[in-house]
């Protein structure tokens, strides 16, 4: 399955210019353990953490620069929504293989927009003190 051939429903401009100047952004409220994708996307815009596919590619090429705490999380890119060949709306994610101390490989994956989002999922944004 080649997700790069899926129809792009929405995507945002490149936001990230320095992988080392990023922060993880939790998106759940204290009384929540998960939310659906449309709510995640709304919160990502509010939190200035609405990254897209170009940001994902940049981070994938520069994972060695990511802060160590990123290794334990699934990085969500809600600024890009694609429609798969079955008509499902999908969001791209970056996941670290094994997430262990010695695992260094990150890979691109995807999840349905109408899935539950929470747990180790995190948004990403440029740190507040950094501007491009």
Short mmCIF file of N, CA and C in Angstrom, two decimals:
data_model
loop_
_atom_site.label_atom_id
_atom_site.label_comp_id
_atom_site.label_asym_id
_atom_site.label_seq_id
_atom_site.Cartn_x
_atom_site.Cartn_y
_atom_site.Cartn_z
N UNK A 1 0.84 -1.17 0.00
CA UNK A 1 0.00 0.00 0.00
C UNK A 1 0.89 1.24 0.00
N UNK A 2 0.74 2.09 -0.99
CA UNK A 2 1.55 3.30 -1.08
C UNK A 2 0.72 4.51 -0.68
N UNK A 3 0.84 4.93 0.57
CA UNK A 3 0.05 6.04 1.09
C UNK A 3 0.38 7.36 0.39
N UNK A 4 1.54 7.45 -0.24
CA UNK A 4 1.89 8.69 -0.91
C UNK A 4 1.02 8.95 -2.14
N UNK A 5 0.35 7.92 -2.62
CA UNK A 5 -0.56 8.07 -3.76
C UNK A 5 -1.99 8.35 -3.32
N UNK A 6 -2.25 8.39 -2.02
CA UNK A 6 -3.59 8.72 -1.55
C UNK A 6 -3.89 10.18 -1.87
N UNK A 7 -5.17 10.48 -1.99
CA UNK A 7 -5.62 11.84 -2.28
C UNK A 7 -5.38 12.74 -1.06
N UNK A 8 -4.72 13.87 -1.27
CA UNK A 8 -4.50 14.84 -0.20
C UNK A 8 -5.75 15.69 -0.05
N UNK A 9 -6.38 15.58 1.11
CA UNK A 9 -7.58 16.36 1.42
C UNK A 9 -7.18 17.73 1.95
N UNK A 10 -6.16 17.75 2.80
CA UNK A 10 -5.66 18.99 3.38
C UNK A 10 -4.20 18.81 3.77
N UNK A 11 -3.43 19.87 3.60
CA UNK A 11 -2.05 19.88 4.08
C UNK A 11 -1.67 21.33 4.37
N UNK A 12 -0.72 21.51 5.25
CA UNK A 12 -0.27 22.85 5.64
C UNK A 12 1.16 23.06 5.16
N UNK A 13 1.59 24.30 5.19
CA UNK A 13 2.96 24.64 4.79
C UNK A 13 3.97 24.13 5.82
N UNK A 14 5.21 23.99 5.39
CA UNK A 14 6.30 23.59 6.27
C UNK A 14 6.44 24.60 7.41
N UNK A 15 6.50 24.10 8.64
CA UNK A 15 6.61 24.92 9.83
C UNK A 15 7.96 24.74 10.51
N UNK A 16 8.47 23.52 10.50
CA UNK A 16 9.68 23.16 11.25
C UNK A 16 10.92 23.45 10.42
N UNK A 17 11.87 24.16 11.02
CA UNK A 17 13.13 24.44 10.34
C UNK A 17 14.34 23.96 11.13
N UNK A 18 14.14 23.61 12.40
CA UNK A 18 15.22 23.09 13.24
C UNK A 18 14.65 22.00 14.15
N UNK A 19 15.01 20.76 13.88
CA UNK A 19 14.45 19.64 14.63
C UNK A 19 14.82 19.68 16.11
N UNK A 20 15.91 20.32 16.44
CA UNK A 20 16.32 20.37 17.85
C UNK A 20 15.56 21.43 18.65
N UNK A 21 14.79 22.26 17.98
CA UNK A 21 14.06 23.34 18.64
C UNK A 21 12.55 23.08 18.61
N UNK A 22 12.19 21.88 19.07
CA UNK A 22 10.80 21.46 19.08
C UNK A 22 10.41 21.02 20.49
N UNK A 23 9.11 21.02 20.72
CA UNK A 23 8.60 20.50 21.98
C UNK A 23 7.40 19.61 21.72
N UNK A 24 7.22 18.64 22.62
CA UNK A 24 6.05 17.78 22.58
C UNK A 24 4.87 18.53 23.18
N UNK A 25 3.69 18.30 22.62
CA UNK A 25 2.50 18.99 23.11
C UNK A 25 1.42 17.96 23.42
N UNK A 26 1.11 17.75 24.70
CA UNK A 26 -0.02 16.88 25.03
C UNK A 26 -1.31 17.58 24.63
N UNK A 27 -2.30 16.83 24.22
CA UNK A 27 -3.54 17.44 23.75
C UNK A 27 -4.77 17.00 24.52
N UNK A 28 -4.63 16.03 25.42
CA UNK A 28 -5.77 15.57 26.21
C UNK A 28 -5.98 16.47 27.42
N UNK A 29 -7.24 16.65 27.80
CA UNK A 29 -7.57 17.36 29.03
C UNK A 29 -7.49 16.37 30.18
N UNK A 30 -7.44 16.87 31.40
CA UNK A 30 -7.20 16.01 32.57
C UNK A 30 -8.25 14.92 32.76
N UNK A 31 -9.45 15.13 32.28
CA UNK A 31 -10.52 14.13 32.45
C UNK A 31 -10.67 13.21 31.23
N UNK A 32 -9.74 13.25 30.30
CA UNK A 32 -9.83 12.46 29.07
C UNK A 32 -8.72 11.42 28.99
N UNK A 33 -9.04 10.30 28.35
CA UNK A 33 -7.99 9.33 28.04
C UNK A 33 -7.83 9.16 26.53
N UNK A 34 -8.78 9.71 25.75
CA UNK A 34 -8.68 9.68 24.29
C UNK A 34 -9.68 10.66 23.71
N UNK A 35 -9.43 11.05 22.46
CA UNK A 35 -10.37 11.88 21.70
C UNK A 35 -10.34 11.39 20.25
N UNK A 36 -11.31 11.83 19.46
CA UNK A 36 -11.33 11.47 18.04
C UNK A 36 -10.51 12.49 17.25
N UNK A 37 -10.17 12.12 16.03
CA UNK A 37 -9.25 12.90 15.21
C UNK A 37 -9.68 14.31 14.90
N UNK A 38 -10.96 14.55 14.63
CA UNK A 38 -11.39 15.92 14.32
C UNK A 38 -11.17 16.84 15.51
N UNK A 39 -11.43 16.35 16.72
CA UNK A 39 -11.17 17.15 17.91
C UNK A 39 -9.67 17.37 18.09
N UNK A 40 -8.88 16.36 17.82
CA UNK A 40 -7.42 16.49 17.87
C UNK A 40 -6.95 17.57 16.91
N UNK A 41 -7.49 17.58 15.71
CA UNK A 41 -7.10 18.58 14.72
C UNK A 41 -7.48 19.99 15.17
N UNK A 42 -8.65 20.14 15.76
CA UNK A 42 -9.07 21.44 16.27
C UNK A 42 -8.11 21.93 17.36
N UNK A 43 -7.77 21.04 18.29
CA UNK A 43 -6.86 21.42 19.37
C UNK A 43 -5.46 21.71 18.84
N UNK A 44 -5.03 20.98 17.83
CA UNK A 44 -3.70 21.22 17.25
C UNK A 44 -3.60 22.64 16.71
N UNK A 45 -4.66 23.11 16.05
CA UNK A 45 -4.66 24.48 15.54
C UNK A 45 -4.60 25.48 16.70
N UNK A 46 -5.38 25.23 17.76
CA UNK A 46 -5.37 26.12 18.93
C UNK A 46 -4.01 26.16 19.61
N UNK A 47 -3.31 25.02 19.61
CA UNK A 47 -2.03 24.89 20.31
C UNK A 47 -0.82 25.23 19.42
N UNK A 48 -1.09 25.72 18.21
CA UNK A 48 -0.01 26.01 17.25
C UNK A 48 0.89 24.80 17.01
N UNK A 49 0.25 23.64 16.90
CA UNK A 49 0.97 22.38 16.70
C UNK A 49 0.35 21.61 15.54
N UNK A 50 0.00 22.34 14.50
CA UNK A 50 -0.71 21.76 13.36
C UNK A 50 0.27 21.48 12.21
N UNK A 51 1.17 20.53 12.42
CA UNK A 51 2.20 20.23 11.42
C UNK A 51 1.67 19.30 10.35
N UNK A 52 2.29 19.36 9.17
CA UNK A 52 1.86 18.56 8.03
C UNK A 52 2.91 17.60 7.51
N UNK A 53 2.68 17.11 6.31
CA UNK A 53 3.53 16.07 5.74
C UNK A 53 4.96 16.58 5.48
N UNK A 54 5.12 17.82 5.07
CA UNK A 54 6.48 18.34 4.84
C UNK A 54 7.27 18.43 6.13
N UNK A 55 6.59 18.79 7.22
CA UNK A 55 7.25 18.78 8.53
C UNK A 55 7.65 17.36 8.91
N UNK A 56 6.76 16.41 8.64
CA UNK A 56 7.05 15.01 8.96
C UNK A 56 8.29 14.52 8.20
N UNK A 57 8.37 14.83 6.91
CA UNK A 57 9.54 14.41 6.12
C UNK A 57 10.81 15.05 6.66
N UNK A 58 10.73 16.32 7.02
CA UNK A 58 11.90 17.00 7.58
C UNK A 58 12.36 16.30 8.87
N UNK A 59 11.41 16.01 9.75
CA UNK A 59 11.77 15.35 11.01
C UNK A 59 12.31 13.95 10.77
N UNK A 60 11.73 13.23 9.83
CA UNK A 60 12.21 11.88 9.53
C UNK A 60 13.66 11.93 9.04
N UNK A 61 14.00 12.94 8.28
CA UNK A 61 15.39 13.09 7.80
C UNK A 61 16.34 13.57 8.89
N UNK A 62 15.81 14.09 9.98
CA UNK A 62 16.64 14.68 11.03
C UNK A 62 16.31 14.15 12.42
N UNK A 63 15.91 12.90 12.50
CA UNK A 63 15.51 12.34 13.80
C UNK A 63 16.63 12.36 14.82
N UNK A 64 17.87 12.32 14.37
CA UNK A 64 19.00 12.34 15.30
C UNK A 64 19.06 13.66 16.08
N UNK A 65 18.38 14.70 15.61
CA UNK A 65 18.37 15.99 16.30
C UNK A 65 17.22 16.13 17.30
N UNK A 66 16.27 15.19 17.25
CA UNK A 66 15.11 15.31 18.13
C UNK A 66 15.51 15.14 19.59
N UNK A 67 14.90 15.93 20.47
CA UNK A 67 15.15 15.74 21.90
C UNK A 67 14.81 14.31 22.33
N UNK A 68 15.55 13.81 23.30
CA UNK A 68 15.44 12.42 23.75
C UNK A 68 14.01 12.03 24.15
N UNK A 69 13.27 12.94 24.78
CA UNK A 69 11.93 12.60 25.25
C UNK A 69 10.95 12.27 24.12
N UNK A 70 11.29 12.63 22.89
CA UNK A 70 10.44 12.30 21.75
C UNK A 70 10.40 10.79 21.51
N UNK A 71 11.44 10.09 21.92
CA UNK A 71 11.57 8.66 21.62
C UNK A 71 10.45 7.81 22.19
N UNK A 72 9.79 8.27 23.22
CA UNK A 72 8.74 7.48 23.87
C UNK A 72 7.35 7.77 23.33
N UNK A 73 7.25 8.56 22.28
CA UNK A 73 5.93 8.99 21.83
C UNK A 73 5.72 8.76 20.34
N UNK A 74 4.47 8.69 19.99
CA UNK A 74 4.03 8.65 18.59
C UNK A 74 3.76 10.10 18.20
N UNK A 75 4.44 10.61 17.20
CA UNK A 75 4.32 12.00 16.78
C UNK A 75 3.23 12.12 15.72
N UNK A 76 2.24 12.98 15.99
CA UNK A 76 1.06 13.10 15.14
C UNK A 76 1.16 14.38 14.30
N UNK A 77 0.76 14.28 13.04
CA UNK A 77 0.83 15.39 12.10
C UNK A 77 -0.58 15.70 11.57
N UNK A 78 -1.39 16.40 12.37
CA UNK A 78 -2.80 16.62 12.01
C UNK A 78 -3.02 17.65 10.91
N UNK A 79 -1.98 18.35 10.49
CA UNK A 79 -2.12 19.33 9.42
C UNK A 79 -2.24 18.69 8.05
N UNK A 80 -2.03 17.39 7.96
CA UNK A 80 -2.17 16.66 6.70
C UNK A 80 -3.19 15.55 6.86
N UNK A 81 -4.21 15.60 6.03
CA UNK A 81 -5.22 14.53 5.99
C UNK A 81 -5.25 13.98 4.58
N UNK A 82 -5.17 12.67 4.48
CA UNK A 82 -5.25 12.01 3.18
C UNK A 82 -6.38 10.99 3.18
N UNK A 83 -6.92 10.76 1.99
CA UNK A 83 -7.99 9.77 1.82
C UNK A 83 -7.39 8.54 1.18
N UNK A 84 -7.52 7.39 1.86
CA UNK A 84 -6.95 6.15 1.31
C UNK A 84 -7.83 5.62 0.19
N UNK A 85 -7.42 4.52 -0.39
CA UNK A 85 -8.12 3.97 -1.55
C UNK A 85 -9.51 3.44 -1.22
N UNK A 86 -9.79 3.23 0.08
CA UNK A 86 -11.12 2.79 0.52
C UNK A 86 -11.99 3.96 0.96
N UNK A 87 -11.48 5.18 0.87
CA UNK A 87 -12.24 6.35 1.25
C UNK A 87 -12.10 6.77 2.70
N UNK A 88 -11.23 6.12 3.46
CA UNK A 88 -11.01 6.48 4.86
C UNK A 88 -10.09 7.70 4.95
N UNK A 89 -10.42 8.62 5.83
CA UNK A 89 -9.55 9.76 6.08
C UNK A 89 -8.47 9.35 7.06
N UNK A 90 -7.22 9.67 6.73
CA UNK A 90 -6.07 9.20 7.50
C UNK A 90 -5.17 10.37 7.89
N UNK A 91 -4.54 10.25 9.08
CA UNK A 91 -3.50 11.19 9.50
C UNK A 91 -2.18 10.44 9.61
N UNK A 92 -1.12 11.12 9.25
CA UNK A 92 0.22 10.53 9.30
C UNK A 92 0.82 10.66 10.69
N UNK A 93 1.64 9.66 11.04
CA UNK A 93 2.32 9.66 12.32
C UNK A 93 3.76 9.17 12.12
N UNK A 94 4.63 9.58 13.00
CA UNK A 94 5.99 9.03 13.07
C UNK A 94 6.09 8.22 14.34
N UNK A 95 6.59 7.00 14.21
CA UNK A 95 6.71 6.09 15.34
C UNK A 95 8.13 5.57 15.38
N UNK A 96 8.68 5.45 16.55
CA UNK A 96 10.03 4.90 16.71
C UNK A 96 9.92 3.39 16.90
N UNK A 97 10.61 2.64 16.09
CA UNK A 97 10.57 1.17 16.15
C UNK A 97 11.02 0.70 17.52
N UNK A 98 10.17 0.00 18.22
CA UNK A 98 10.50 -0.56 19.51
C UNK A 98 10.52 0.43 20.65
N UNK A 99 10.77 1.69 20.35
CA UNK A 99 10.82 2.76 21.32
C UNK A 99 11.79 2.50 22.47
N UNK A 100 12.69 1.55 22.30
CA UNK A 100 13.67 1.25 23.33
C UNK A 100 14.89 2.15 23.23
N UNK A 101 15.74 2.06 24.21
CA UNK A 101 16.93 2.91 24.28
C UNK A 101 17.83 2.73 23.06
N UNK A 102 17.95 1.50 22.58
CA UNK A 102 18.87 1.23 21.48
C UNK A 102 18.20 1.24 20.11
N UNK A 103 16.90 1.44 20.07
CA UNK A 103 16.19 1.51 18.80
C UNK A 103 16.34 2.91 18.23
N UNK A 104 16.80 3.01 17.01
CA UNK A 104 17.04 4.33 16.43
C UNK A 104 16.20 4.61 15.20
N UNK A 105 15.50 3.64 14.73
CA UNK A 105 14.76 3.81 13.48
C UNK A 105 13.35 4.33 13.72
N UNK A 106 13.03 5.40 13.06
CA UNK A 106 11.67 5.93 13.04
C UNK A 106 11.04 5.51 11.72
N UNK A 107 9.74 5.36 11.71
CA UNK A 107 9.06 5.03 10.47
C UNK A 107 7.74 5.78 10.37
N UNK A 108 7.30 5.95 9.13
CA UNK A 108 6.04 6.63 8.84
C UNK A 108 4.92 5.61 8.92
N UNK A 109 3.86 5.99 9.57
CA UNK A 109 2.67 5.16 9.61
C UNK A 109 1.46 6.08 9.48
N UNK A 110 0.30 5.55 9.67
CA UNK A 110 -0.92 6.34 9.52
C UNK A 110 -2.00 5.71 10.37
N UNK A 111 -2.99 6.52 10.71
CA UNK A 111 -4.12 6.04 11.49
C UNK A 111 -5.37 6.76 11.00
N UNK A 112 -6.48 6.06 11.09
CA UNK A 112 -7.74 6.65 10.65
C UNK A 112 -8.09 7.86 11.51
N UNK A 113 -8.60 8.87 10.86
CA UNK A 113 -8.99 10.10 11.54
C UNK A 113 -10.04 9.83 12.61
N UNK A 114 -10.95 8.90 12.35
CA UNK A 114 -12.02 8.61 13.31
C UNK A 114 -11.59 7.64 14.41
N UNK A 115 -10.30 7.32 14.48
CA UNK A 115 -9.78 6.46 15.55
C UNK A 115 -9.67 7.25 16.85
N UNK A 116 -9.42 6.51 17.93
CA UNK A 116 -9.15 7.14 19.22
C UNK A 116 -7.69 7.58 19.26
N UNK A 117 -7.46 8.79 19.73
CA UNK A 117 -6.11 9.36 19.84
C UNK A 117 -5.86 9.70 21.29
N UNK A 118 -4.71 9.31 21.80
CA UNK A 118 -4.37 9.57 23.21
C UNK A 118 -3.15 8.76 23.57
N UNK A 119 -3.08 8.31 24.82
CA UNK A 119 -1.96 7.48 25.26
C UNK A 119 -0.63 8.14 25.02
N UNK A 120 0.22 7.52 24.21
CA UNK A 120 1.56 8.07 23.95
C UNK A 120 1.59 9.02 22.75
N UNK A 121 0.45 9.31 22.15
CA UNK A 121 0.39 10.24 21.02
C UNK A 121 0.71 11.66 21.51
N UNK A 122 1.48 12.40 20.72
CA UNK A 122 1.79 13.79 21.04
C UNK A 122 1.84 14.62 19.77
N UNK A 123 1.41 15.86 19.90
CA UNK A 123 1.62 16.85 18.86
C UNK A 123 3.03 17.40 19.03
N UNK A 124 3.50 18.09 18.01
CA UNK A 124 4.84 18.69 18.02
C UNK A 124 4.71 20.13 17.53
N UNK A 125 5.50 21.02 18.13
CA UNK A 125 5.54 22.41 17.66
C UNK A 125 6.91 23.01 17.95
N UNK A 126 7.24 24.08 17.22
CA UNK A 126 8.48 24.80 17.53
C UNK A 126 8.39 25.37 18.95
N UNK A 127 9.51 25.37 19.66
CA UNK A 127 9.51 25.89 21.02
C UNK A 127 9.16 27.37 21.02
N UNK A 128 8.59 27.83 22.12
CA UNK A 128 8.09 29.20 22.23
C UNK A 128 9.19 30.24 22.04
N UNK A 129 10.40 29.93 22.47
CA UNK A 129 11.47 30.92 22.39
C UNK A 129 12.14 30.96 21.02
N UNK A 130 11.72 30.08 20.13
CA UNK A 130 12.36 30.01 18.82
C UNK A 130 11.41 30.52 17.75
N UNK A 131 11.88 31.33 16.86
CA UNK A 131 11.10 31.72 15.68
C UNK A 131 12.01 31.60 14.47
N UNK A 132 11.43 31.18 13.36
CA UNK A 132 12.22 30.97 12.15
C UNK A 132 12.66 32.31 11.60
#
